[in-house]
Every structure is written in structure tokens, then in C-alpha cells.
Amino acid sequence: MRNITVLSGGIGGARFLQGLLHGLTTGALPGIDAGAEVTVVANTADDLWVHGLKVCPDLDTVMYTLGDGIDPERGWGRREETWSVRTELAEYGVEPTWFGLGDRDVATHLVRTQMLDAGFSLSQVTEALCRRWLAPTWGDRVRLLPMSDDRIETHVAIADAEAPSGRRVVHFQEYWVRLRAQVPAEALVFVGLDRSAPAAGVIDAITDADLVVLPPSNPVVSIGTILGVPRVREALAATTAPVVGLSPIVGGTHVRGMAEQVLTAIGVEVSAAGVGLHYGSRAEGGILDGWLIDERDADQVPRLTGAGIACEAVPLMMTDHDATAAMARAAVRLVEGGSGR
Ligand code: GDP
Ligand code: CA
């Protein structure tokens, strides 16, 4: 296998990619060519405009993580960050105060916003930013593509007794960062998604892949949105590459984040099997050939295999690069020998 395409959110996707690339460079992935190329299609439905700047949290998490610029404890933003800009903005009383832009991070958003203002597409901007973050380490081997150049935003409906409708809709970032996903999500709205177009290279990356991987990213607000970009599902259905995913749900809940809340909002069972069955078997109109679940969910394997999805239970905690590379190895092994198509 030479061409690997990964559909990624932020932290979960980025950590998986770190392990996958570690496995590639240490020869720990039998079945994958040593010179294999990785294309990352990243979610952009978390993106927001804040203080006049275009911020793309998932693109930046992947870029900083693979470029060794990430803050390893937080898992997002720049390492050795300082927060003078945030403090100064707060002194002016400017909203939103809940979304803190780090001083180093601001430079990325300034470059991005200026380039967008000058007429470049988000894909072109991302490519330019990656010349700093990915090219020095990875050369042409790793490409990062936004799922779309169009503006797409996930919004969350929450209960609000004071609103006439009894509900209020907030941007996903406000739900996650300000409200910490502590209020129930009643519904999700993906503004702009159904009339978006895939960014240049996205459909080809799926169609021409030898392997497509769904890392343990959020199935609703990360991978779900990528799948919602017109033509992406069709490309997954048509590709000759096997499609394999790894469960972000372990032991009945997410490892971090808010997958439990957003799965509940769309009526999907919060379990490793629930997510796998939600994606569905490719043979029956879904997208998966294989689904890895954590060993503590091993009793759910028959539910997947019974639905026509190859399934194995293995350790799925991304504790370090070796453990994560072992997850990538298990994913390759599960679907080796083809997609069954
Ligand atoms: P986000 O955009 O930053 O929220 O990141 P992603 O969507 O890429 O990934 C979030 C998902 O990663 C969450 O649903 C977590 O449950 C999952 N996740 C984080 N760490 C781990 C891990 O070590 N193992 C597994 N299986 N899932 C994880
Ligand atoms: Ca995200």
C-alpha cells in the first residue's frame, strides 16, 4: 500500500497520525510501503471567525502536531504559548472572552486571514502554512487538505428557558469551549454543509487511495461532517481501497471530548458497536470494511461481524507513539487482502 488517506478531526486524528507516521518511519507497519504517502482530509466545520480572524482548530491541531509545534499537554495550540493578546482584549471588554487566542497562535490566524482576504482559497492557505510545519520534516510525504474551501459551521441547539422557542443555537466552539458541553445538545445544525464542495484533491485522495483510515475522531462533529460534504460518501463507496476505522468510544464513553453528547443528540448508541453500525458496512450502503474496537469492548465484536464489518478488539488507547503505531498496524492487518469489493 502506497497511498494512505486519513479523514481527521483535531486531537484524536492528530495523535493517530503521529503514531501512523511513527510506524511508517520505523518500519513497524508491514503491508505499507516504506515510502508511503499520507493525505489528511481534515474537518473544517469547527472553524470560526473571532476578533476578525479565521481560526481553523482541527487543521491547526493536525499541522502543529505533525510539525512538532503543538502544546503536548493541552493537545491544541502552540507549545510555550503566552496570552498577552487575550489579556489585552479582555481589558477592552471585547467579546468573546471565552475563546482565548494565544500570542504565537495569532500569527497563524493573521497569515491565514490575510491570504483569504487576498483571494486565496483555504486549501491554498493551508498549503502555504504547511510549508512551515510539514515540509521540513515530511517533505511531500504528508499532505493536509481542508475538507472544503467553503464556509461550513456546526451549530448546537441547547435548551434556554428565556428564549421564546425554549431553545438557543450556539456555535459549536461556544458549546464546547464556553459551555464545556455540560448542557445537553438537543440538535446539531451543519450550516453550509449540504451546499459545500469538496476541496481540490479530496475526492481523488479517496478514489486513488490504497487504504482509507477513519482515526478515532469524533464520529459526529469531525468525521460526520467530512462525510456530509457532497460526493465524499460516494467516493468512499466507490474506492477500491479498503476503508477501516478505529473507535473513539471505549468502554461506553469517549476517551476525551464530547462524542457522547453529540452521539446522543443524533440518536446513535454511545458504544464502539453503536458507532461502527452507524457508519455501516460498505456492502450495505455504509462506509466501513473494518472497525477496530478496544479490547474492553470485545463482547461487541459479533454485532459488527454480523453486520458484515470485519472487526477485532485490540488496545485502543493512544498512550504513546508505539501504542498508537500498534493500533495502525492492527487496522492495516484487519483489512489487508482488499476491501472485499
Ligand atoms: P477534536 O476535533 O480535537 O475533538 O479531535 P477528534 O475529533 O480528532 O478526536 C476526538 C475523539 O478522539 C474523541 O471522541 C475521543 O474519544 C477520541 N480519543 C482521544 N484519545 C483517544 C485514545 O487514546 N483512544 C481512542 N480510542 N480514542 C481517543
Ligand atoms: Ca474538532
CSV table of C-alpha atoms and ligand atoms in Angstrom, one decimal:
chain,number,residue,atom,x,y,z
A,1,MET,CA,0.0,0.0,0.0
A,2,ARG,CA,1.4,3.3,-1.1
A,3,ASN,CA,-1.3,5.9,-0.7
A,4,ILE,CA,-3.0,6.3,2.6
A,5,THR,CA,-5.8,8.7,3.2
A,6,VAL,CA,-6.9,9.7,6.7
A,7,LEU,CA,-10.2,11.6,7.4
A,8,SER,CA,-9.3,13.6,10.6
A,9,GLY,CA,-10.7,15.8,13.3
A,10,GLY,CA,-8.4,17.5,15.7
A,11,ILE,CA,-6.7,15.9,18.7
A,12,GLY,CA,-7.8,12.3,18.2
A,13,GLY,CA,-6.9,12.4,14.5
A,14,ALA,CA,-3.6,14.2,15.0
A,15,ARG,CA,-2.5,11.7,17.7
A,16,PHE,CA,-3.4,8.8,15.5
A,17,LEU,CA,-1.4,10.4,12.6
A,18,GLN,CA,1.6,10.8,14.8
A,19,GLY,CA,1.5,7.1,15.6
A,20,LEU,CA,0.9,6.1,12.0
A,21,LEU,CA,3.9,8.2,10.8
A,22,HIS,CA,6.0,6.8,13.6
A,23,GLY,CA,5.1,3.3,12.4
A,24,LEU,CA,5.9,4.3,8.8
A,25,THR,CA,9.3,5.7,9.6
A,26,THR,CA,10.3,2.9,11.9
A,27,GLY,CA,9.2,0.1,9.6
A,28,ALA,CA,6.6,-1.1,12.1
A,29,LEU,CA,3.8,-1.3,9.5
A,30,PRO,CA,4.0,-4.5,7.4
A,31,GLY,CA,1.9,-4.2,4.3
A,32,ILE,CA,2.7,-0.5,3.9
A,33,ASP,CA,5.5,0.7,1.6
A,34,ALA,CA,8.3,2.4,3.4
A,35,GLY,CA,7.9,5.5,1.1
A,36,ALA,CA,4.1,5.6,1.5
A,37,GLU,CA,2.4,9.0,1.2
A,38,VAL,CA,-0.3,10.1,3.6
A,39,THR,CA,-3.1,12.5,2.7
A,40,VAL,CA,-5.0,14.0,5.6
A,41,VAL,CA,-8.5,15.4,4.9
A,42,ALA,CA,-9.4,17.5,7.9
A,43,ASN,CA,-12.7,18.7,9.3
A,44,THR,CA,-13.3,22.4,8.9
A,45,ALA,CA,-16.8,22.6,10.4
A,46,ASP,CA,-15.3,23.7,13.8
A,47,ASP,CA,-13.9,26.8,12.1
A,48,LEU,CA,-14.9,30.2,13.3
A,49,TRP,CA,-14.2,33.9,12.9
A,50,VAL,CA,-13.1,35.5,16.1
A,51,HIS,CA,-11.7,39.1,16.6
A,52,GLY,CA,-11.7,39.3,12.8
A,53,LEU,CA,-9.5,36.3,12.4
A,54,LYS,CA,-10.3,33.0,10.6
A,55,VAL,CA,-9.5,30.2,13.0
A,56,CYS,CA,-9.4,26.5,11.9
A,57,PRO,CA,-8.9,24.4,15.0
A,58,ASP,CA,-8.7,21.0,13.5
A,59,LEU,CA,-6.4,22.0,10.6
A,60,ASP,CA,-4.1,23.7,13.1
A,61,THR,CA,-4.1,20.8,15.6
A,62,VAL,CA,-3.0,18.4,12.8
A,63,MET,CA,-0.5,20.9,11.5
A,64,TYR,CA,1.1,21.8,14.8
A,65,THR,CA,1.1,18.2,16.0
A,66,LEU,CA,2.8,16.8,12.9
A,67,GLY,CA,5.2,19.8,12.8
A,68,ASP,CA,6.1,19.4,16.5
A,69,GLY,CA,4.7,22.8,17.4
A,70,ILE,CA,1.8,21.6,19.5
A,71,ASP,CA,1.4,22.0,23.2
A,72,PRO,CA,1.6,18.4,24.2
A,73,GLU,CA,-0.4,18.7,27.4
A,74,ARG,CA,-3.4,20.6,26.1
A,75,GLY,CA,-3.2,18.8,22.7
A,76,TRP,CA,-4.1,22.0,20.9
A,77,GLY,CA,-2.4,25.4,20.3
A,78,ARG,CA,1.3,26.2,20.3
A,79,ARG,CA,3.8,25.0,22.8
A,80,GLU,CA,5.4,27.6,25.2
A,81,GLU,CA,2.4,29.8,24.4
A,82,THR,CA,1.8,33.2,26.1
A,83,TRP,CA,-1.5,35.0,26.4
A,84,SER,CA,-0.9,38.8,26.2
A,85,VAL,CA,-3.3,39.3,23.3
A,86,ARG,CA,-6.1,37.6,25.2
A,87,THR,CA,-5.4,39.6,28.4
A,88,GLU,CA,-5.3,42.9,26.4
A,89,LEU,CA,-8.6,42.1,24.6
A,90,ALA,CA,-10.2,41.3,27.9
A,91,GLU,CA,-9.1,44.7,29.3
A,92,TYR,CA,-11.1,46.2,26.4
A,93,GLY,CA,-14.1,44.1,27.4
A,94,VAL,CA,-14.2,42.7,23.9
A,95,GLU,CA,-16.2,39.5,23.4
A,96,PRO,CA,-15.8,36.6,23.1
A,97,THR,CA,-13.6,36.3,26.2
A,98,TRP,CA,-14.2,32.6,26.3
A,99,PHE,CA,-12.2,31.9,23.1
A,100,GLY,CA,-8.5,32.6,24.0
A,101,LEU,CA,-6.1,33.1,21.2
A,102,GLY,CA,-2.5,32.5,22.2
A,103,ASP,CA,0.1,35.0,21.1
A,104,ARG,CA,2.0,32.5,18.9
A,105,ASP,CA,-1.1,31.0,17.5
A,106,VAL,CA,-2.4,34.5,16.5
A,107,ALA,CA,0.4,34.7,13.9
A,108,THR,CA,-1.1,31.6,12.1
A,109,HIS,CA,-4.5,33.2,12.1
A,110,LEU,CA,-3.2,36.5,10.8
A,111,VAL,CA,-1.4,34.9,7.9
A,112,ARG,CA,-4.5,32.8,7.1
A,113,THR,CA,-6.9,35.7,7.3
A,114,GLN,CA,-4.6,38.0,5.2
A,115,MET,CA,-4.3,35.3,2.5
A,116,LEU,CA,-8.1,34.7,2.5
A,117,ASP,CA,-8.6,38.4,2.2
A,118,ALA,CA,-6.2,38.5,-0.8
A,119,GLY,CA,-8.4,35.9,-2.6
A,120,PHE,CA,-6.6,32.6,-1.9
A,121,SER,CA,-8.7,29.6,-1.1
A,122,LEU,CA,-8.4,27.8,2.3
A,123,SER,CA,-6.7,24.9,0.5
A,124,GLN,CA,-4.0,27.3,-0.8
A,125,VAL,CA,-3.6,28.9,2.6
A,126,THR,CA,-3.3,25.6,4.3
A,127,GLU,CA,-0.6,24.5,1.8
A,128,ALA,CA,1.3,27.7,2.5
A,129,LEU,CA,1.1,27.2,6.2
A,130,CYS,CA,2.2,23.6,5.9
A,131,ARG,CA,5.4,24.8,4.1
A,132,ARG,CA,6.5,25.9,7.5
A,133,TRP,CA,5.0,23.0,9.6
A,134,LEU,CA,5.0,19.8,7.5
A,135,ALA,CA,7.5,20.2,4.6
A,136,PRO,CA,10.7,20.4,6.7
A,137,THR,CA,10.0,17.1,8.4
A,138,TRP,CA,7.8,15.3,5.9
A,139,GLY,CA,8.6,16.7,2.5
A,140,ASP,CA,6.0,15.6,0.1
A,141,ARG,CA,5.0,12.6,2.1
A,142,VAL,CA,2.3,14.2,4.1
A,143,ARG,CA,-0.4,16.5,2.6
A,144,LEU,CA,-3.0,18.3,4.6
A,145,LEU,CA,-6.2,19.2,2.9
A,146,PRO,CA,-9.3,21.0,4.3
A,147,MET,CA,-12.4,19.0,3.6
A,148,SER,CA,-13.8,22.0,1.8
A,149,ASP,CA,-12.9,25.6,0.9
A,150,ASP,CA,-16.4,26.7,1.7
A,151,ARG,CA,-17.6,28.2,5.0
A,152,ILE,CA,-19.2,25.4,7.0
A,153,GLU,CA,-20.1,25.7,10.7
A,154,THR,CA,-21.5,23.3,13.2
A,155,HIS,CA,-24.1,24.9,15.4
A,156,VAL,CA,-25.7,23.3,18.5
A,157,ALA,CA,-29.2,23.8,19.8
A,158,ILE,CA,-29.4,23.9,23.6
A,159,ALA,CA,-32.3,24.5,25.9
A,160,ASP,CA,-32.8,28.1,27.0
A,161,ALA,CA,-35.8,28.9,29.2
A,162,GLU,CA,-35.5,32.6,28.4
A,163,ALA,CA,-35.7,32.2,24.6
A,164,PRO,CA,-39.2,32.4,23.1
A,165,SER,CA,-38.8,29.0,21.5
A,166,GLY,CA,-37.2,27.5,24.6
A,167,ARG,CA,-34.1,26.9,22.6
A,168,ARG,CA,-31.0,28.8,21.6
A,169,VAL,CA,-28.4,27.9,19.0
A,170,VAL,CA,-24.7,28.4,19.6
A,171,HIS,CA,-21.6,27.9,17.5
A,172,PHE,CA,-20.0,24.5,18.2
A,173,GLN,CA,-17.0,26.2,19.7
A,174,GLU,CA,-19.2,28.1,22.2
A,175,TYR,CA,-20.9,24.8,23.1
A,176,TRP,CA,-17.5,23.1,23.7
A,177,VAL,CA,-15.2,25.9,25.0
A,178,ARG,CA,-17.6,28.2,26.9
A,179,LEU,CA,-20.3,25.7,28.0
A,180,ARG,CA,-17.8,22.7,28.2
A,181,ALA,CA,-20.5,20.5,26.7
A,182,GLN,CA,-22.2,20.5,30.1
A,183,VAL,CA,-25.7,21.2,28.8
A,184,PRO,CA,-27.5,18.7,26.7
A,185,ALA,CA,-27.1,19.1,22.9
A,186,GLU,CA,-30.7,18.9,21.6
A,187,ALA,CA,-29.8,19.1,17.9
A,188,LEU,CA,-26.9,19.8,15.6
A,189,VAL,CA,-27.1,22.0,12.5
A,190,PHE,CA,-24.3,21.9,10.0
A,191,VAL,CA,-24.6,25.3,8.4
A,192,GLY,CA,-23.5,25.3,4.7
A,193,LEU,CA,-22.5,21.6,4.6
A,194,ASP,CA,-25.0,20.3,2.1
A,195,ARG,CA,-24.2,23.0,-0.4
A,196,SER,CA,-20.5,22.8,0.1
A,197,ALA,CA,-18.0,21.4,-2.4
A,198,PRO,CA,-15.1,19.1,-1.5
A,199,ALA,CA,-11.7,21.0,-1.7
A,200,ALA,CA,-9.4,20.2,-4.6
A,201,GLY,CA,-7.8,16.8,-4.2
A,202,VAL,CA,-10.2,15.5,-1.6
A,203,ILE,CA,-12.2,13.2,-3.8
A,204,ASP,CA,-9.1,12.0,-5.7
A,205,ALA,CA,-7.4,11.3,-2.4
A,206,ILE,CA,-10.2,8.8,-1.5
A,207,THR,CA,-10.6,7.4,-5.0
A,208,ASP,CA,-6.9,6.9,-5.6
A,209,ALA,CA,-6.0,5.6,-2.1
A,210,ASP,CA,-4.8,2.1,-1.3
A,211,LEU,CA,-6.1,2.5,2.2
A,212,VAL,CA,-8.6,4.9,3.8
A,213,VAL,CA,-8.5,5.2,7.6
A,214,LEU,CA,-11.0,6.8,9.9
A,215,PRO,CA,-8.9,7.5,13.0
A,216,PRO,CA,-10.6,7.6,16.4
A,217,SER,CA,-12.0,11.1,15.7
A,218,ASN,CA,-15.4,12.4,16.8
A,219,PRO,CA,-18.0,10.5,14.6
A,220,VAL,CA,-20.4,13.4,14.5
A,221,VAL,CA,-18.7,16.7,14.5
A,222,SER,CA,-15.3,15.6,13.0
A,223,ILE,CA,-15.8,12.6,10.7
A,224,GLY,CA,-19.6,13.1,10.4
A,225,THR,CA,-19.1,16.5,8.8
A,226,ILE,CA,-16.4,15.3,6.4
A,227,LEU,CA,-18.9,12.6,5.3
A,228,GLY,CA,-21.5,15.3,4.9
A,229,VAL,CA,-19.5,17.1,2.2
A,230,PRO,CA,-21.2,16.3,-1.1
A,231,ARG,CA,-19.5,13.4,-3.1
A,232,VAL,CA,-17.4,12.2,-0.1
A,233,ARG,CA,-19.7,9.3,0.7
A,234,GLU,CA,-19.9,8.3,-2.9
A,235,ALA,CA,-16.1,8.4,-3.2
A,236,LEU,CA,-15.9,6.1,-0.2
A,237,ALA,CA,-18.4,3.7,-1.6
A,238,ALA,CA,-16.6,3.6,-5.0
A,239,THR,CA,-13.0,3.4,-4.0
A,240,THR,CA,-11.2,0.1,-4.5
A,241,ALA,CA,-9.2,0.9,-1.2
A,242,PRO,CA,-10.4,-0.8,1.9
A,243,VAL,CA,-11.9,1.6,4.5
A,244,VAL,CA,-11.0,0.9,8.1
A,245,GLY,CA,-11.9,2.8,11.2
A,246,LEU,CA,-10.9,2.9,14.9
A,247,SER,CA,-13.5,3.5,17.7
A,248,PRO,CA,-13.2,6.8,19.6
A,249,ILE,CA,-15.7,5.2,22.1
A,250,VAL,CA,-14.0,3.0,24.7
A,251,GLY,CA,-15.9,1.3,27.5
A,252,GLY,CA,-19.1,3.1,26.6
A,253,THR,CA,-17.9,6.7,26.5
A,254,HIS,CA,-15.4,9.0,24.7
A,255,VAL,CA,-11.8,9.0,25.8
A,256,ARG,CA,-11.8,12.8,25.8
A,257,GLY,CA,-14.0,15.5,24.3
A,258,MET,CA,-17.8,15.3,23.9
A,259,ALA,CA,-18.6,12.5,21.5
A,260,GLU,CA,-21.1,11.0,24.0
A,261,GLN,CA,-23.1,14.3,24.0
A,262,VAL,CA,-23.2,14.7,20.2
A,263,LEU,CA,-23.9,11.0,19.5
A,264,THR,CA,-26.9,11.2,21.9
A,265,ALA,CA,-28.0,14.4,20.1
A,266,ILE,CA,-28.3,12.5,16.8
A,267,GLY,CA,-29.7,9.3,18.4
A,268,VAL,CA,-26.8,7.0,18.0
A,269,GLU,CA,-26.0,4.4,20.7
A,270,VAL,CA,-22.9,5.5,22.6
A,271,SER,CA,-20.8,2.4,22.2
A,272,ALA,CA,-18.0,1.1,20.0
A,273,ALA,CA,-20.5,-1.1,18.2
A,274,GLY,CA,-23.0,1.8,18.0
A,275,VAL,CA,-20.6,4.0,16.1
A,276,GLY,CA,-19.4,1.2,13.8
A,277,LEU,CA,-23.0,0.3,12.9
A,278,HIS,CA,-23.8,4.0,12.5
A,279,TYR,CA,-21.0,4.1,9.8
A,280,GLY,CA,-22.3,0.8,8.4
A,281,SER,CA,-20.9,-1.9,6.2
A,282,ARG,CA,-19.8,-0.9,2.7
A,283,ALA,CA,-21.5,-3.9,1.3
A,284,GLU,CA,-24.8,-2.5,2.6
A,285,GLY,CA,-24.5,1.2,1.7
A,286,GLY,CA,-22.3,2.2,4.6
A,287,ILE,CA,-18.6,3.1,4.5
A,288,LEU,CA,-16.7,0.5,6.5
A,289,ASP,CA,-14.9,-2.6,5.6
A,290,GLY,CA,-13.3,-2.9,9.0
A,291,TRP,CA,-13.8,-1.5,12.5
A,292,LEU,CA,-11.3,-1.8,15.4
A,293,ILE,CA,-12.7,-1.6,18.9
A,294,ASP,CA,-11.0,-1.6,22.3
A,295,GLU,CA,-10.3,-4.9,24.0
A,296,ARG,CA,-12.6,-4.0,26.8
A,297,ASP,CA,-15.5,-3.9,24.3
A,298,ALA,CA,-14.6,-7.3,22.9
A,299,ASP,CA,-18.1,-8.7,23.6
A,300,GLN,CA,-19.4,-6.3,20.9
A,301,VAL,CA,-17.3,-7.9,18.0
A,302,PRO,CA,-20.2,-10.2,16.9
A,303,ARG,CA,-22.5,-7.3,16.4
A,304,LEU,CA,-20.1,-5.8,13.9
A,305,THR,CA,-19.2,-9.1,12.1
A,306,GLY,CA,-22.9,-10.0,12.0
A,307,ALA,CA,-23.5,-6.7,10.1
A,308,GLY,CA,-20.7,-7.5,7.5
A,309,ILE,CA,-17.9,-5.4,9.1
A,310,ALA,CA,-14.6,-7.1,9.8
A,311,CYS,CA,-13.9,-6.4,13.5
A,312,GLU,CA,-11.3,-7.0,16.1
A,313,ALA,CA,-10.8,-6.0,19.7
A,314,VAL,CA,-7.3,-4.6,20.4
A,315,PRO,CA,-5.9,-2.0,22.9
A,316,LEU,CA,-7.0,1.4,21.5
A,317,MET,CA,-5.5,3.9,24.0
A,318,MET,CA,-3.1,6.2,22.3
A,319,THR,CA,-0.7,6.4,25.3
A,320,ASP,CA,2.5,6.8,23.3
A,321,HIS,CA,3.7,6.6,19.6
A,322,ASP,CA,4.4,2.9,19.9
A,323,ALA,CA,1.0,2.1,21.2
A,324,THR,CA,-0.6,4.2,18.5
A,325,ALA,CA,1.6,2.6,15.8
A,326,ALA,CA,0.4,-0.8,17.0
A,327,MET,CA,-3.2,0.4,16.5
A,328,ALA,CA,-2.4,1.5,13.0
A,329,ARG,CA,-0.8,-1.9,12.4
A,330,ALA,CA,-3.9,-3.7,13.6
A,331,ALA,CA,-6.0,-1.6,11.3
A,332,VAL,CA,-3.9,-2.5,8.3
A,333,ARG,CA,-3.9,-6.1,9.2
A,334,LEU,CA,-7.7,-6.2,9.6
A,335,VAL,CA,-8.4,-5.1,6.0
A,336,GLU,CA,-5.3,-6.5,4.3
A,337,GLY,CA,-6.1,-8.5,1.3
A,338,GLY,CA,-8.5,-6.0,-0.1
A,339,SER,CA,-11.9,-4.4,0.5
A,340,GLY,CA,-13.9,-7.4,-0.4
A,341,ARG,CA,-15.2,-5.4,-3.4
B,1,GDP,P1,-11.1,17.1,18.2
B,1,GDP,O1,-11.5,17.7,16.9
B,1,GDP,O2,-10.0,17.8,18.9
B,1,GDP,O3,-12.3,16.8,19.1
B,1,GDP,O4,-10.5,15.6,17.9
B,1,GDP,P2,-11.0,14.4,17.1
B,1,GDP,O5,-12.4,14.6,16.6
B,1,GDP,O6,-10.0,14.1,16.0
B,1,GDP,O7,-11.0,13.3,18.2
B,1,GDP,C1,-11.8,13.3,19.3
B,1,GDP,C2,-12.1,11.9,19.7
B,1,GDP,O8,-10.8,11.2,20.0
B,1,GDP,C3,-12.9,11.8,21.0
B,1,GDP,O9,-14.2,11.3,20.6
B,1,GDP,C4,-12.1,10.8,21.8
B,1,GDP,O10,-12.9,9.8,22.4
B,1,GDP,C5,-11.1,10.2,20.9
B,1,GDP,N1,-9.8,9.8,21.5
B,1,GDP,C6,-9.0,10.7,22.1
B,1,GDP,N2,-7.9,9.9,22.6
B,1,GDP,C7,-8.2,8.6,22.3
B,1,GDP,C8,-7.5,7.4,22.6
B,1,GDP,O11,-6.4,7.4,23.2
B,1,GDP,N3,-8.1,6.3,22.1
B,1,GDP,C9,-9.3,6.3,21.4
B,1,GDP,N4,-9.8,5.1,21.0
B,1,GDP,N5,-10.0,7.4,21.2
B,1,GDP,C10,-9.4,8.6,21.6
B,2,CA,CA,-12.6,19.5,16.2
